[in-house]
Amino acid sequence: MNYKLELIRDSVRNFAEQEIRPYTREIDEGRFYPDKLLKMMADQQLMGVTIPREYGGAGLGFQELSVVLEEIARVCASSTMHITSSNTLVGQVFLEFATEEQKKQYLVPLAKGEVTATFALSEPEAGSDALAMSTKAEEDGDNYILNGRKTFITNALESEFIVVFAVTNSTNIARGTTAFIVDRNTEGMIIGKPENKMGMNGSNTSDVLLRNVVINKNQVLGRIGSGFKMAMKSLDMGRIGVAAQAVGIGQSAVDEAVQFTKKRVQFGRSISSMQGVRFMLADMQTRLSVARAMVEKVARKIDEKEKIGAEASIAKYYATETCVKIAGDALQLHGGYGYTKDYAIERIFRDSRVTTIYEGTSQIQQILIARDLLD
Ligand code: COS
């Protein structure tokens, strides 16, 4: 047993149970996220788990982050949407590619939880096919001028800055995409109204419209033309974050199913005493244990700087499909009650569903896994 990880697990579990649990229903039904909880998560250093101390983070790794995401998602999946970007997508691109000055200006407040930021890659016609992106950045003296539309951008409305990927050379998009840091309120950047989503209601998702947005060249992140590979690399990190979140959601489904089936009496006995129900619960628990072990393995490899190949995709694919399956089975075990908003499993089922879609669908993960095997 890794005592340090177990201590972190206990402490985050207590925090989530005591501070977040009382708001879970309100967050889901009200489609908002309390500032008070954001501040508390920042005070617990949850926004910067994987960011070194010198840049305002906790100086830990992906193993610790996985435990944090799992324990928070177990109580309120939406809450993890406020922790992932700073630790994975945005945090990792800044850590690896930003200049020292950019790190001081952007990464430090992000890791401390003083500001929110997001990652804008997807477009209306470029979702799974990221290379189909059409947002353009044209050079103009000391500046670039950005035009285009990004879609499904997490927390865009609250973000103090957005990492926008745009094409600087359309002859080869894989080698002609660049990442730009666009500050909130930059003229020409318009954030759309939040999507009316099925779940994860504690986090907004909006379009980002860029109309002749003038960005100085010192706001380029990394090298000109290196943006696509940067996005793909950070998505590998992001995917292990989603896998950990899925394990947490899956665990909450198991918790709810155990609690409900023990209490529910049919045919004169608790349904948890029936073999058919017990087999379902055993199957759920087994799949969940496998998913957790996969996440732990990939997180350890990332921390030890070992090559992960397609393993982040394998973990994301398996953990998220498992999460959706377990949430569905747990709802089934609740019978008609599971179909009402009176039981937490209804929200858990809705929240689970996006995990096989965002940060690369299950089908994209299958493509990457098969390529690693065959090509
Ligand atoms: N790390 C670094 N470089 C990578 C990479 C990675 N993980 N994955 C791909 N690349 C590079 C390739 O090496 C290639 O570079 P060269 O042209 O210099 O050889 C380039 O990127 C293009 O890759 P590829 O040829 O594999 O492109 P495809 O269009 O065949 O596939 C996929 C790209 C499908 C893998 C990509 O579009 C993808 O991941 N799509 C899903 C996007 C996604 O997850 N969206 C959700 C966003 S939520 S923030």
XYZ file of C-alpha atoms and ligand atoms in Angstrom:
424
model
C 0.000 0.000 0.000
C 1.202 3.491 -0.845
C 0.595 5.326 2.447
C 1.066 8.791 0.964
C -1.600 8.138 -1.679
C -3.958 6.637 0.892
C -3.527 9.699 3.140
C -4.380 11.955 0.205
C -7.375 9.749 -0.604
C -8.697 9.969 2.984
C -8.213 13.702 3.177
C -9.866 14.435 -0.227
C -12.696 11.999 0.556
C -13.427 13.805 3.833
C -13.285 17.175 2.108
C -15.645 16.040 -0.675
C -18.102 14.423 1.737
C -18.191 17.343 4.148
C -17.940 20.344 1.873
C -19.147 19.311 -1.593
C -21.791 16.639 -0.871
C -24.292 19.149 0.623
C -24.305 21.108 -2.668
C -24.407 18.241 -5.188
C -28.129 18.403 -5.946
C -28.212 22.205 -5.964
C -25.322 22.318 -8.443
C -27.023 19.833 -10.770
C -30.461 21.415 -10.640
C -29.270 25.035 -10.563
C -26.648 24.588 -13.316
C -24.070 26.668 -11.472
C -20.968 26.178 -9.386
C -20.557 27.903 -6.007
C -17.581 30.289 -5.766
C -17.192 29.157 -2.186
C -16.345 25.613 -3.336
C -13.907 26.858 -5.982
C -12.111 28.816 -3.294
C -12.045 25.818 -0.954
C -10.669 23.528 -3.667
C -7.996 26.115 -4.438
C -7.090 26.332 -0.730
C -6.676 22.552 -0.735
C -4.250 22.996 -3.703
C -6.469 20.825 -5.894
C -6.126 23.112 -8.941
C -2.367 22.636 -9.075
C -1.795 19.055 -7.929
C 0.560 18.268 -10.852
C 2.137 21.723 -11.081
C 5.539 22.185 -9.392
C 5.689 24.295 -6.244
C 7.806 26.946 -7.956
C 4.808 27.643 -10.208
C 2.252 27.759 -7.425
C 1.193 24.098 -7.433
C 1.393 21.241 -4.957
C 4.354 19.630 -6.722
C 2.762 16.167 -6.851
C 2.098 13.859 -9.805
C -0.543 12.079 -11.838
C -0.917 9.322 -9.251
C -2.019 11.897 -6.690
C -4.161 13.705 -9.281
C -5.948 10.446 -10.171
C -6.825 9.848 -6.536
C -8.056 13.447 -6.176
C -10.209 13.248 -9.327
C -11.615 9.877 -8.333
C -12.603 11.011 -4.835
C -14.134 14.292 -5.978
C -16.008 12.626 -8.886
C -17.363 10.036 -6.468
C -19.276 12.833 -4.748
C -19.858 15.339 -7.573
C -18.524 14.711 -11.081
C -19.137 18.327 -12.127
C -16.678 19.512 -9.498
C -13.823 17.744 -11.253
C -14.471 19.893 -14.344
C -12.963 22.764 -12.338
C -9.803 20.822 -11.491
C -8.871 19.042 -14.709
C -7.875 21.875 -17.040
C -5.312 23.453 -14.709
C -3.808 20.048 -13.932
C -3.926 18.432 -17.368
C -4.698 20.169 -20.672
C -3.801 23.826 -19.966
C -1.450 23.191 -17.055
C 0.620 20.651 -18.978
C 0.991 22.728 -22.166
C 2.182 25.673 -20.085
C 4.584 23.538 -18.096
C 6.147 22.024 -21.167
C 5.979 24.799 -23.758
C 5.535 28.233 -22.126
C 8.335 30.738 -21.618
C 9.364 31.536 -18.049
C 7.540 34.861 -18.327
C 4.331 33.183 -19.564
C 4.546 30.654 -16.740
C 4.804 33.439 -14.160
C 1.975 35.431 -15.675
C -0.461 32.601 -16.443
C 0.504 29.279 -14.899
C 1.104 30.536 -11.350
C -2.366 32.098 -10.827
C -3.926 29.100 -12.590
C -2.194 26.554 -10.341
C -3.117 28.584 -7.269
C -6.758 28.551 -8.348
C -6.906 32.348 -8.598
C -8.095 32.139 -12.203
C -9.762 29.631 -14.537
C -8.490 28.817 -18.018
C -9.464 26.529 -20.847
C -8.254 24.787 -24.008
C -9.952 25.511 -27.331
C -9.279 22.860 -29.959
C -12.651 21.518 -31.195
C -14.642 23.279 -33.881
C -18.113 22.697 -35.323
C -16.597 20.715 -38.234
C -13.470 19.490 -36.433
C -14.354 17.284 -33.464
C -12.845 13.804 -33.783
C -11.142 15.022 -36.951
C -9.011 17.627 -35.209
C -6.935 18.175 -38.364
C -10.021 19.583 -40.113
C -9.770 22.768 -38.010
C -10.342 25.966 -39.916
C -9.690 28.712 -37.334
C -6.959 30.795 -38.928
C -4.207 33.003 -37.553
C -2.720 35.387 -40.105
C 0.576 37.122 -39.488
C 0.386 40.912 -39.440
C 3.592 42.630 -38.322
C 4.081 41.965 -34.596
C 0.673 40.343 -34.353
C -1.479 37.476 -35.523
C -5.116 37.999 -36.441
C -7.389 35.138 -35.427
C -10.691 34.281 -37.069
C -12.852 31.224 -36.505
C -15.151 29.408 -34.155
C -14.354 26.930 -31.395
C -17.030 24.732 -29.901
C -17.772 22.747 -26.707
C -15.252 24.765 -24.720
C -15.354 23.883 -21.023
C -15.728 26.812 -18.590
C -15.099 29.352 -21.389
C -17.411 31.872 -19.739
C -15.365 31.960 -16.539
C -11.935 31.651 -18.132
C -9.418 34.420 -17.592
C -7.489 33.161 -20.623
C -7.982 30.558 -23.333
C -5.381 28.481 -25.184
C -6.660 28.711 -28.766
C -5.326 26.450 -31.502
C -5.326 28.076 -34.949
C -3.896 27.299 -38.370
C -0.869 29.414 -39.307
C 0.030 27.354 -42.382
C -2.802 25.525 -44.101
C -0.548 23.519 -46.452
C 0.113 21.059 -43.598
C -2.193 21.494 -40.603
C -0.380 18.906 -38.472
C 2.770 21.031 -38.780
C 1.037 24.358 -39.380
C -1.063 24.823 -36.245
C -0.060 27.218 -33.480
C -1.280 27.720 -29.910
C -2.141 31.264 -28.775
C -2.874 32.595 -25.297
C -5.970 34.774 -25.628
C -6.903 36.895 -22.623
C -10.496 37.292 -21.540
C -12.092 40.484 -22.861
C -9.753 40.627 -25.854
C -11.632 42.570 -28.512
C -13.305 40.271 -31.017
C -13.459 37.197 -28.747
C -17.083 36.386 -27.959
C -18.150 33.581 -25.654
C -21.429 31.935 -26.616
C -24.266 31.024 -24.295
C -23.831 27.817 -22.309
C -25.004 24.620 -24.026
C -28.110 23.025 -22.546
C -26.331 19.792 -21.603
C -27.601 16.462 -20.336
C -25.275 16.403 -17.325
C -22.125 17.791 -15.723
C -24.299 20.781 -14.914
C -21.810 22.405 -12.554
C -19.658 23.388 -15.491
C -20.496 25.536 -18.514
C -19.676 24.556 -22.074
C -19.782 27.268 -24.753
C -18.678 28.280 -28.216
C -15.832 30.758 -28.566
C -16.122 33.062 -31.542
C -13.004 34.837 -32.806
C -13.560 37.824 -35.086
C -10.396 39.646 -36.151
C -8.828 39.036 -32.746
C -5.416 40.716 -32.644
C -2.844 38.747 -30.664
C 0.701 39.909 -30.136
C 3.423 37.428 -31.089
C 4.561 37.232 -27.452
C 1.239 35.458 -26.758
C 2.265 32.481 -28.902
C 2.628 29.354 -26.782
C 5.522 27.156 -27.885
C 6.847 27.287 -31.414
C 4.935 28.456 -34.488
C 3.604 25.308 -36.157
C 3.979 23.069 -33.097
C 0.400 23.465 -31.869
C -1.140 20.258 -33.198
C 1.437 17.969 -31.620
C 1.206 20.017 -28.440
C -2.563 19.458 -28.378
C -2.209 15.701 -29.043
C 0.430 15.308 -26.341
C -1.586 17.150 -23.727
C -4.697 15.176 -24.675
C -2.814 12.037 -23.613
C -2.503 13.632 -20.164
C -6.092 14.834 -20.281
C -7.321 11.346 -21.100
C -5.850 9.837 -17.966
C -7.662 12.583 -16.053
C -10.979 11.608 -17.667
C -10.266 7.936 -16.918
C -9.733 8.764 -13.223
C -12.913 10.835 -13.188
C -14.770 7.856 -14.723
C -13.498 5.553 -11.964
C -14.896 7.998 -9.392
C -18.285 8.192 -11.124
C -18.321 4.382 -11.419
C -17.574 4.081 -7.716
C -20.486 6.376 -6.863
C -22.773 4.162 -8.974
C -21.594 1.056 -7.099
C -22.069 2.859 -3.762
C -25.634 3.845 -4.669
C -26.481 0.358 -5.974
C -25.190 -1.348 -2.823
C -27.081 1.018 -0.564
C -30.326 0.736 -2.531
C -30.357 -3.029 -3.075
C -29.732 -3.698 0.614
C -32.795 -1.664 1.581
C -35.142 -2.585 -1.239
C -37.459 -5.473 -0.351
C -39.270 -7.470 -3.041
C -40.693 -10.996 -2.881
C -40.340 -10.730 0.901
C -36.580 -10.175 1.056
C -33.881 -7.643 0.363
C -33.085 -7.709 -3.352
C -29.362 -7.753 -2.432
C -29.881 -11.329 -1.247
C -30.918 -12.455 -4.745
C -28.287 -14.156 -6.826
C -29.116 -12.248 -10.040
C -28.595 -8.928 -8.236
C -25.459 -10.164 -6.484
C -23.956 -11.243 -9.820
C -24.627 -7.788 -11.262
C -22.991 -6.084 -8.275
C -20.010 -8.436 -8.422
C -19.583 -7.723 -12.125
C -19.735 -3.945 -11.543
C -17.158 -4.113 -8.766
C -14.822 -6.312 -10.830
C -14.870 -4.007 -13.852
C -14.337 -0.992 -11.626
C -11.312 -2.600 -9.945
C -9.748 -3.329 -13.340
C -10.351 0.272 -14.494
C -8.807 1.666 -11.299
C -5.753 -0.562 -11.664
C -5.266 0.629 -15.253
C -5.468 4.269 -14.242
C -2.991 3.707 -11.405
C -0.567 1.985 -13.764
C -0.627 4.715 -16.437
C -0.446 7.502 -13.825
C 2.618 5.847 -12.276
C 4.253 5.535 -15.690
C 3.639 9.234 -16.406
C 5.152 10.169 -13.050
C 8.172 7.969 -13.689
C 8.526 9.471 -17.186
C 8.111 6.069 -18.834
C 6.754 5.837 -22.364
C 2.983 5.296 -22.236
C 2.235 4.646 -25.917
C -1.453 3.898 -26.301
C -1.933 3.150 -22.605
C -3.659 6.465 -21.844
C -6.145 5.612 -24.610
C -6.585 2.073 -23.267
C -7.263 3.417 -19.769
C -9.629 6.110 -21.040
C -11.492 3.688 -23.312
C -11.919 1.000 -20.686
C -12.588 3.223 -17.663
C -15.185 5.399 -19.397
C -17.050 2.535 -21.088
C -17.025 0.763 -17.727
C -18.329 3.869 -16.006
C -21.274 4.180 -18.420
C -22.033 0.452 -18.114
C -21.886 0.487 -14.303
C -24.019 3.637 -14.062
C -26.623 1.993 -16.332
C -26.596 -1.226 -14.315
C -26.871 0.681 -11.030
C -29.859 2.583 -12.410
C -31.426 -0.716 -13.520
C -31.037 -2.074 -10.001
C -33.002 0.919 -8.699
C -35.947 -0.040 -10.942
C -38.487 2.768 -11.443
C -36.917 4.804 -8.626
C -33.715 5.114 -10.624
C -35.639 6.909 -13.341
C -36.670 9.686 -10.958
C -34.686 12.665 -9.751
C -35.281 11.550 -6.164
C -32.295 9.226 -6.364
C -28.685 10.254 -6.994
C -28.226 7.526 -9.591
C -30.263 9.543 -12.107
C -27.667 12.358 -12.007
C -24.757 9.910 -11.894
C -26.097 8.183 -15.022
C -26.362 11.535 -16.888
C -22.926 12.679 -15.709
C -21.315 9.377 -16.712
C -22.469 9.603 -20.312
C -20.090 12.314 -21.486
C -16.957 10.471 -20.380
C -16.915 8.236 -23.473
C -17.274 11.349 -25.647
C -15.038 14.197 -24.495
C -11.255 14.373 -24.846
C -11.544 11.832 -27.653
C -14.487 9.490 -28.138
C -14.182 5.768 -27.432
C -13.937 5.254 -31.184
C -10.944 7.639 -31.419
C -9.298 5.712 -28.565
C -9.920 2.454 -30.466
C -8.233 3.959 -33.545
C -5.205 4.965 -31.472
C -4.993 1.587 -29.715
C -5.237 -0.342 -32.993
C -2.620 1.914 -34.648
C -0.223 1.265 -31.785
C -0.778 -2.450 -32.225
C -0.625 -2.656 -35.989
C 1.188 0.277 -37.615
N 1.889 13.263 -29.565
C 2.634 13.969 -30.433
N 2.369 14.049 -31.763
C 1.273 13.403 -32.206
C 0.438 12.648 -31.345
C 0.794 12.597 -29.962
N 0.039 11.894 -29.076
N -0.577 12.132 -32.068
C -0.384 12.524 -33.342
N 0.726 13.293 -33.420
C 1.295 13.895 -34.629
C 1.652 12.815 -35.657
O 2.962 12.342 -35.441
C 1.540 13.567 -36.969
O 2.703 14.349 -37.153
P 3.505 14.381 -38.553
O 2.510 14.804 -39.592
O 4.590 15.380 -38.313
O 3.999 12.983 -38.736
C 0.422 14.546 -36.718
O 0.307 14.694 -35.290
C -0.907 14.110 -37.300
O -1.279 12.873 -36.699
P -2.011 11.710 -37.489
O -1.333 11.501 -38.812
O -2.115 10.568 -36.565
O -3.444 12.389 -37.804
P -4.853 11.689 -38.052
O -5.734 12.719 -38.647
O -4.691 10.398 -38.748
O -5.348 11.327 -36.578
C -6.317 11.873 -34.479
C -5.412 12.301 -35.626
C -7.574 11.178 -34.935
C -5.527 10.972 -33.575
C -6.618 13.194 -33.798
O -7.311 14.019 -34.712
C -7.401 13.061 -32.536
O -6.863 12.713 -31.477
N -8.688 13.344 -32.606
C -9.508 13.452 -31.444
C -9.470 14.852 -30.977
C -10.042 14.966 -29.629
O -9.703 14.244 -28.719
N -10.925 15.945 -29.494
C -11.529 16.225 -28.254
C -10.999 17.498 -27.788
S -11.565 17.780 -26.197
S -10.222 19.075 -25.585
